[in-house]
Each structure stands twice: as C-alpha cells, then as structure tokens.
Amino acid sequence: MSTGTWFQGHLKELSQDECLELLATKTVGRIAYSGPDGPEVVPLNFVLHNGTVLIRTSAYSALGQRLQHGVAAFQADEIDEFTQSGWSVLLRGSVEPLTDDSLPAEDARPVVWPEGQRSFHLRLTPLIITGRRLLPA
Amino acid sequence: MSTGTWFQGHLKELSQDECLELLATKTVGRIAYSGPDGPEVVPLNFVLHNGTVLIRTSAYSALGQRLQHGVAAFQADEIDEFTQSGWSVLLRGSVEPLTDDSLPAEDARPVVWPEGQRSFHLRLTPLIITGRRLLPA
C-alpha cells in the first residue's frame, strides 16, 4: 500500500458557497493562529452568523489573550476512514471581539461543551474561503 | 441552551505519552503553518515514526513549497457529537524534508489517499506536545 496506488481518490476544489454550506453542518471547528511557539490549532464550538464565525472563550484563556485582534483561520472537515474520502474547508480572515451590543440574539450564539465561564465572544470575518473534497476512488 | 449550562464536560490535560498514543490511532491529521494570508490548515495522511510525524506531498504543492524548512504544527482530534466529548492533540516543532537515505522502510511510510504523484516526504519533529480530553458531562 505504500506506493499509494490503491484507494486513490480525486481532489475537487469547492466553491465558497459549498464551503459555507458544509461548515454549517458542523458544531465543532478548529481555530488556528500564530502563537509564540508556532501555529496553534484548537478545536472549539462555533456558529455561523451572517457569513462570519462566532466563537466563545474566556477572556483570560490563551485564546482570548492572543486572539483579540489579528489574523486567524477557522478550519473544519469531515473524514471518512472507510471510504477514504471527505472534505475540508478553511476560512482565513481577521478576528475581533464582540461587544455586548453587537452580539446576536441568545439563540444565535455559540453553545460551548466544556464547563466554565466563557463569556468572551469573538468573531472571525473571512476574507478567503477555500475548501476541497476528496471523492472516493 | 445558550447559557452553556447543559451538557458541560470537563477538560483534562493529557500527558505527552497519552498524546502520542491517541495520535497513533489516527491516519489523518492536520498540518498548520504560516502562509502569506495567515495560518493554513490542511488535513493529510501521516504516520508516526520514532516520535516524529511523516507526511507525503508533491514538491510543487503549496505545502511542499512552504514547508520545506520551518516551524509548523500537527493536530489531530476525535470529536463525538453525541456525547459532546473528545480529545485533541497538538505537536509543535520544525519540519524538514527527508532524503531518500533517511526514509524508513516502505511499509513505515505514509500512505496517501488522494491520487497523484506525492514523492516528497517531510518530517515534523515535535518540540512541544500538548493535548486535552473533554470528558462527557
């Protein structure tokens, strides 16, 4: 199998609309940003809101401290080990904190799974939306 | 549910050994590196080899071009939407290309799912290994 000639699939670029549709099916994605020791990638709950990604964290977390303003990316994927196929989307853009005034209604805010106070809302506004689907061979 | 008081789980830090054991159960992870438009995160096949992560790409891909030397991170996770739990590990370190001489035996090399020539092997040697498990509430 190491020659890679078995089970080979086809990679297909996704449109921006397809990327957002696929992302909307997920409740967990991964925020990526530059930390002092290189890229950091942290899974977290999110919601899509008007084409932006809303996340919630603690203002005192590493995430809250480093991400208040700046460049970041949000990634999500779905991978099927059995058919060796899947998709992946990547939203690159800038992050800014949300003030209480700019928060959407309660039922449009992200619900987080871990316990603890996470009242700090951040918004990633994507500038570049890319994605690929790997079709089964 | 937006108050976040339901289904809340406990976050637990993982030891380095636990991180590597969990990573070894996966065949797909995500490489993260700094691109010209911010962090890039790309899922790909990998194998663990002597505590390092081996990946395969094309020397002409964006990944192959940007990753030949430098700081990168490798992330993997497993997320259970039903129990709202899971784990995530992150290996941060440096990437270098592997010469033919330094490649492991055929059966210890990464097998890639997508079609196409991917004869360029890269090794990520982790300097920092961290991970967390989110226990069901």
GROMACS .gro file of C-alpha atoms in nm:
model
  274
    1MET     CA    1   0.000   0.000   0.000
    2SER     CA    2   0.295   0.233   0.040
    3THR     CA    3   0.308   0.305  -0.331
    4GLY     CA    4  -0.018   0.491  -0.289
    5THR     CA    5  -0.173   0.326  -0.595
    6TRP     CA    6  -0.465   0.175  -0.408
    7PHE     CA    7  -0.774   0.357  -0.293
    8GLN     CA    8  -0.676   0.676  -0.466
    9GLY     CA    9  -0.939   0.945  -0.475
   10HIS     CA   10  -0.993   1.263  -0.666
   11LEU     CA   11  -0.946   1.606  -0.510
   12LYS     CA   12  -1.202   1.867  -0.613
   13GLU     CA   13  -1.199   2.235  -0.524
   14LEU     CA   14  -1.517   2.362  -0.356
   15SER     CA   15  -1.690   2.691  -0.426
   16GLN     CA   16  -1.729   2.944  -0.145
   17ASP     CA   17  -2.099   2.862  -0.119
   18GLU     CA   18  -2.028   2.491  -0.088
   19CYS     CA   19  -1.766   2.563   0.180
   20LEU     CA   20  -2.014   2.762   0.389
   21GLU     CA   21  -2.287   2.501   0.342
   22LEU     CA   22  -2.057   2.224   0.461
   23LEU     CA   23  -1.930   2.433   0.751
   24ALA     CA   24  -2.288   2.497   0.862
   25THR     CA   25  -2.337   2.122   0.915
   26LYS     CA   26  -2.075   2.116   1.192
   27THR     CA   27  -2.080   2.225   1.555
   28VAL     CA   28  -1.706   2.197   1.612
   29GLY     CA   29  -1.426   2.354   1.410
   30ARG     CA   30  -1.065   2.450   1.471
   31ILE     CA   31  -0.925   2.796   1.521
   32ALA     CA   32  -0.564   2.840   1.406
   33TYR     CA   33  -0.342   3.134   1.494
   34SER     CA   34   0.023   3.216   1.538
   35GLY     CA   35   0.146   3.160   1.890
   36PRO     CA   36   0.491   3.221   2.038
   37ASP     CA   37   0.587   2.858   1.962
   38GLY     CA   38   0.444   2.839   1.612
   39PRO     CA   39   0.094   2.775   1.485
   40GLU     CA   40  -0.168   2.677   1.740
   41VAL     CA   41  -0.478   2.480   1.648
   42VAL     CA   42  -0.760   2.443   1.897
   43PRO     CA   43  -1.098   2.275   1.837
   44LEU     CA   44  -1.399   2.463   1.963
   45ASN     CA   45  -1.770   2.510   1.922
   46PHE     CA   46  -1.889   2.776   1.684
   47VAL     CA   47  -2.186   2.909   1.495
   48LEU     CA   48  -2.203   3.070   1.156
   49HIS     CA   49  -2.371   3.410   1.169
   50ASN     CA   50  -2.416   3.626   0.860
   51GLY     CA   51  -2.119   3.463   0.694
   52THR     CA   52  -1.892   3.508   0.996
   53VAL     CA   53  -1.777   3.256   1.257
   54LEU     CA   54  -1.870   3.323   1.618
   55ILE     CA   55  -1.679   3.153   1.900
   56ARG     CA   56  -1.683   3.186   2.277
   57THR     CA   57  -1.393   3.163   2.515
   58SER     CA   58  -1.270   3.305   2.842
   59ALA     CA   59  -1.107   3.646   2.819
   60TYR     CA   60  -0.825   3.504   3.033
   61SER     CA   61  -0.752   3.197   2.820
   62ALA     CA   62  -0.452   3.185   2.586
   63LEU     CA   63  -0.704   3.200   2.305
   64GLY     CA   64  -0.875   3.504   2.449
   65GLN     CA   65  -0.546   3.680   2.512
   66ARG     CA   66  -0.385   3.619   2.174
   67LEU     CA   67  -0.686   3.635   1.950
   68GLN     CA   68  -0.842   3.962   2.048
   69HIS     CA   69  -0.733   4.120   1.725
   70GLY     CA   70  -0.544   3.967   1.443
   71VAL     CA   71  -0.518   3.721   1.164
   72ALA     CA   72  -0.655   3.374   1.217
   73ALA     CA   73  -0.809   3.084   1.031
   74PHE     CA   74  -1.102   2.857   1.104
   75GLN     CA   75  -1.098   2.503   0.972
   76ALA     CA   76  -1.349   2.220   0.969
   77ASP     CA   77  -1.355   1.888   0.795
   78GLU     CA   78  -1.528   1.555   0.776
   79ILE     CA   79  -1.319   1.249   0.705
   80ASP     CA   80  -1.447   0.900   0.633
   81GLU     CA   81  -1.177   0.645   0.709
   82PHE     CA   82  -1.372   0.364   0.548
   83THR     CA   83  -1.420   0.518   0.204
   84GLN     CA   84  -1.102   0.726   0.243
   85SER     CA   85  -1.282   1.039   0.141
   86GLY     CA   86  -1.404   1.363   0.293
   87TRP     CA   87  -1.399   1.738   0.277
   88SER     CA   88  -1.215   2.025   0.440
   89VAL     CA   89  -1.282   2.398   0.446
   90LEU     CA   90  -1.061   2.684   0.559
   91LEU     CA   91  -1.172   3.040   0.634
   92ARG     CA   92  -0.893   3.292   0.665
   93GLY     CA   93  -0.951   3.639   0.795
   94SER     CA   94  -0.939   3.863   1.095
   95VAL     CA   95  -1.070   3.821   1.447
   96GLU     CA   96  -1.228   4.086   1.664
   97PRO     CA   97  -1.403   4.077   2.000
   98LEU     CA   98  -1.778   4.125   2.003
   99THR     CA   99  -1.924   4.382   2.233
  100ASP     CA  100  -2.249   4.304   2.410
  101ASP     CA  101  -2.426   4.541   2.172
  102SER     CA  102  -2.311   4.354   1.863
  103LEU     CA  103  -2.397   4.006   1.992
  104PRO     CA  104  -2.675   3.827   1.806
  105ALA     CA  105  -2.985   3.704   1.987
  106GLU     CA  106  -2.932   3.439   2.255
  107ASP     CA  107  -3.034   3.151   2.033
  108ALA     CA  108  -2.786   3.251   1.762
  109ARG     CA  109  -2.483   3.245   1.993
  110PRO     CA  110  -2.238   2.957   2.015
  111VAL     CA  111  -2.307   2.687   2.273
  112VAL     CA  112  -1.989   2.552   2.425
  113TRP     CA  113  -1.943   2.197   2.551
  114PRO     CA  114  -1.674   2.242   2.819
  115GLU     CA  115  -1.771   2.372   3.159
  116GLY     CA  116  -1.656   2.708   3.288
  117GLN     CA  117  -1.718   3.073   3.228
  118ARG     CA  118  -1.680   3.159   2.860
  119SER     CA  119  -1.846   3.493   2.821
  120PHE     CA  120  -1.598   3.639   2.576
  121HIS     CA  121  -1.731   3.628   2.221
  122LEU     CA  122  -1.507   3.661   1.917
  123ARG     CA  123  -1.594   3.695   1.552
  124LEU     CA  124  -1.383   3.575   1.261
  125THR     CA  125  -1.471   3.756   0.940
  126PRO     CA  126  -1.341   3.551   0.649
  127LEU     CA  127  -1.154   3.719   0.365
  128ILE     CA  128  -1.055   3.397   0.190
  129ILE     CA  129  -1.277   3.088   0.183
  130THR     CA  130  -1.134   2.772   0.030
  131GLY     CA  131  -1.214   2.405   0.051
  132ARG     CA  132  -1.160   2.071  -0.111
  133ARG     CA  133  -1.348   1.749  -0.133
  134LEU     CA  134  -1.174   1.417  -0.169
  135LEU     CA  135  -1.403   1.186  -0.366
  136PRO     CA  136  -1.379   0.812  -0.308
  137ALA     CA  137  -1.172   0.632  -0.569
  138MET     CA  138  -2.901   2.603   2.577
  139SER     CA  139  -2.720   2.925   2.500
  140THR     CA  140  -2.630   2.975   2.864
  141GLY     CA  141  -2.396   2.682   2.829
  142THR     CA  142  -2.515   2.519   3.150
  143TRP     CA  143  -2.629   2.198   2.986
  144PHE     CA  144  -2.408   1.913   2.874
  145GLN     CA  145  -2.099   2.067   3.016
  146GLY     CA  146  -1.791   1.849   3.022
  147HIS     CA  147  -1.460   1.854   3.199
  148LEU     CA  148  -1.136   1.945   3.022
  149LYS     CA  149  -0.835   1.737   3.123
  150GLU     CA  150  -0.475   1.792   3.013
  151LEU     CA  151  -0.311   1.488   2.854
  152SER     CA  152   0.046   1.370   2.913
  153GLN     CA  153   0.286   1.356   2.619
  154ASP     CA  154   0.263   0.977   2.616
  155GLU     CA  155  -0.116   0.990   2.603
  156CYS     CA  156  -0.099   1.243   2.319
  157LEU     CA  157   0.125   1.017   2.110
  158GLU     CA  158  -0.086   0.710   2.187
  159LEU     CA  159  -0.401   0.888   2.073
  160LEU     CA  160  -0.231   1.029   1.765
  161ALA     CA  161  -0.116   0.679   1.669
  162THR     CA  162  -0.481   0.570   1.640
  163LYS     CA  163  -0.542   0.812   1.352
  164THR     CA  164  -0.450   0.802   0.984
  165VAL     CA  165  -0.540   1.165   0.909
  166GLY     CA  166  -0.419   1.476   1.089
  167ARG     CA  167  -0.384   1.843   1.005
  168ILE     CA  168  -0.066   2.031   0.929
  169ALA     CA  169  -0.072   2.400   1.021
  170TYR     CA  170   0.177   2.659   0.907
  171SER     CA  171   0.200   3.029   0.841
  172GLY     CA  172   0.109   3.121   0.485
  173PRO     CA  173   0.109   3.463   0.321
  174ASP     CA  174  -0.261   3.507   0.413
  175GLY     CA  175  -0.241   3.382   0.769
  176PRO     CA  176  -0.243   3.035   0.915
  177GLU     CA  177  -0.311   2.746   0.679
  178VAL     CA  178  -0.453   2.416   0.798
  179VAL     CA  179  -0.457   2.118   0.566
  180PRO     CA  180  -0.568   1.763   0.651
  181LEU     CA  181  -0.341   1.487   0.529
  182ASN     CA  182  -0.238   1.130   0.585
  183PHE     CA  183   0.057   1.066   0.813
  184VAL     CA  184   0.244   0.804   1.009
  185LEU     CA  185   0.421   0.832   1.339
  186HIS     CA  186   0.783   0.720   1.314
  187ASN     CA  187   1.019   0.727   1.613
  188GLY     CA  188   0.818   1.005   1.773
  189THR     CA  189   0.813   1.217   1.458
  190VAL     CA  190   0.534   1.277   1.207
  191LEU     CA  191   0.597   1.173   0.846
  192ILE     CA  192   0.385   1.320   0.567
  193ARG     CA  193   0.400   1.299   0.189
  194THR     CA  194   0.321   1.567  -0.061
  195SER     CA  195   0.425   1.693  -0.401
  196ALA     CA  196   0.738   1.906  -0.407
  197TYR     CA  197   0.543   2.152  -0.625
  198SER     CA  198   0.239   2.187  -0.399
  199ALA     CA  199   0.192   2.494  -0.178
  200LEU     CA  200   0.261   2.265   0.114
  201GLY     CA  201   0.581   2.133  -0.039
  202GLN     CA  202   0.698   2.481  -0.129
  203ARG     CA  203   0.631   2.650   0.202
  204LEU     CA  204   0.702   2.369   0.440
  205GLN     CA  205   1.047   2.260   0.333
  206HIS     CA  206   1.202   2.410   0.642
  207GLY     CA  207   1.037   2.590   0.922
  208VAL     CA  208   0.802   2.593   1.211
  209ALA     CA  209   0.477   2.403   1.184
  210ALA     CA  210   0.224   2.217   1.394
  211PHE     CA  211   0.043   1.891   1.350
  212GLN     CA  212  -0.302   1.846   1.501
  213ALA     CA  213  -0.540   1.555   1.533
  214ASP     CA  214  -0.859   1.508   1.725
  215GLU     CA  215  -1.161   1.290   1.771
  216ILE     CA  216  -1.492   1.450   1.848
  217ASP     CA  217  -1.812   1.277   1.948
  218GLU     CA  218  -2.108   1.500   1.872
  219PHE     CA  219  -2.349   1.275   2.059
  220THR     CA  220  -2.172   1.270   2.396
  221GLN     CA  221  -2.019   1.614   2.330
  222SER     CA  222  -1.676   1.489   2.424
  223GLY     CA  223  -1.346   1.410   2.257
  224TRP     CA  224  -0.974   1.473   2.254
  225SER     CA  225  -0.729   1.689   2.064
  226VAL     CA  226  -0.351   1.679   2.041
  227LEU     CA  227  -0.108   1.935   1.900
  228LEU     CA  228   0.256   1.875   1.811
  229ARG     CA  229   0.458   2.189   1.752
  230GLY     CA  230   0.806   2.177   1.606
  231SER     CA  231   1.011   2.205   1.293
  232VAL     CA  232   0.971   2.049   0.952
  233GLU     CA  233   1.248   1.923   0.727
  234PRO     CA  234   1.248   1.728   0.401
  235LEU     CA  235   1.354   1.366   0.414
  236THR     CA  236   1.621   1.247   0.174
  237ASP     CA  237   1.583   0.905   0.018
  238ASP     CA  238   1.856   0.780   0.250
  239SER     CA  239   1.670   0.882   0.562
  240LEU     CA  240   1.332   0.736   0.459
  241PRO     CA  241   1.209   0.447   0.670
  242ALA     CA  242   1.127   0.110   0.513
  243GLU     CA  243   0.845   0.108   0.256
  244ASP     CA  244   0.587  -0.023   0.499
  245ALA     CA  245   0.659   0.252   0.752
  246ARG     CA  246   0.597   0.537   0.508
  247PRO     CA  247   0.272   0.733   0.491
  248VAL     CA  248   0.006   0.608   0.252
  249VAL     CA  249  -0.186   0.891   0.091
  250TRP     CA  250  -0.548   0.876  -0.016
  251PRO     CA  251  -0.559   1.130  -0.299
  252GLU     CA  252  -0.432   1.035  -0.641
  253GLY     CA  253  -0.127   1.196  -0.795
  254GLN     CA  254   0.247   1.194  -0.752
  255ARG     CA  255   0.344   1.264  -0.393
  256SER     CA  256   0.702   1.155  -0.364
  257PHE     CA  257   0.819   1.436  -0.138
  258HIS     CA  258   0.846   1.324   0.223
  259LEU     CA  259   0.857   1.568   0.513
  260ARG     CA  260   0.924   1.506   0.879
  261LEU     CA  261   0.787   1.714   1.165
  262THR     CA  262   0.995   1.673   1.479
  263PRO     CA  263   0.785   1.787   1.775
  264LEU     CA  264   0.936   2.013   2.039
  265ILE     CA  265   0.612   2.070   2.228
  266ILE     CA  266   0.343   1.805   2.263
  267THR     CA  267   0.017   1.905   2.426
  268GLY     CA  268  -0.334   1.770   2.431
  269ARG     CA  269  -0.665   1.782   2.607
  270ARG     CA  270  -0.952   1.550   2.658
  271LEU     CA  271  -1.306   1.672   2.704
  272LEU     CA  272  -1.487   1.424   2.925
  273PRO     CA  273  -1.862   1.384   2.888
  274ALA     CA  274  -2.058   1.575   3.149
   0.00000   0.00000   0.00000
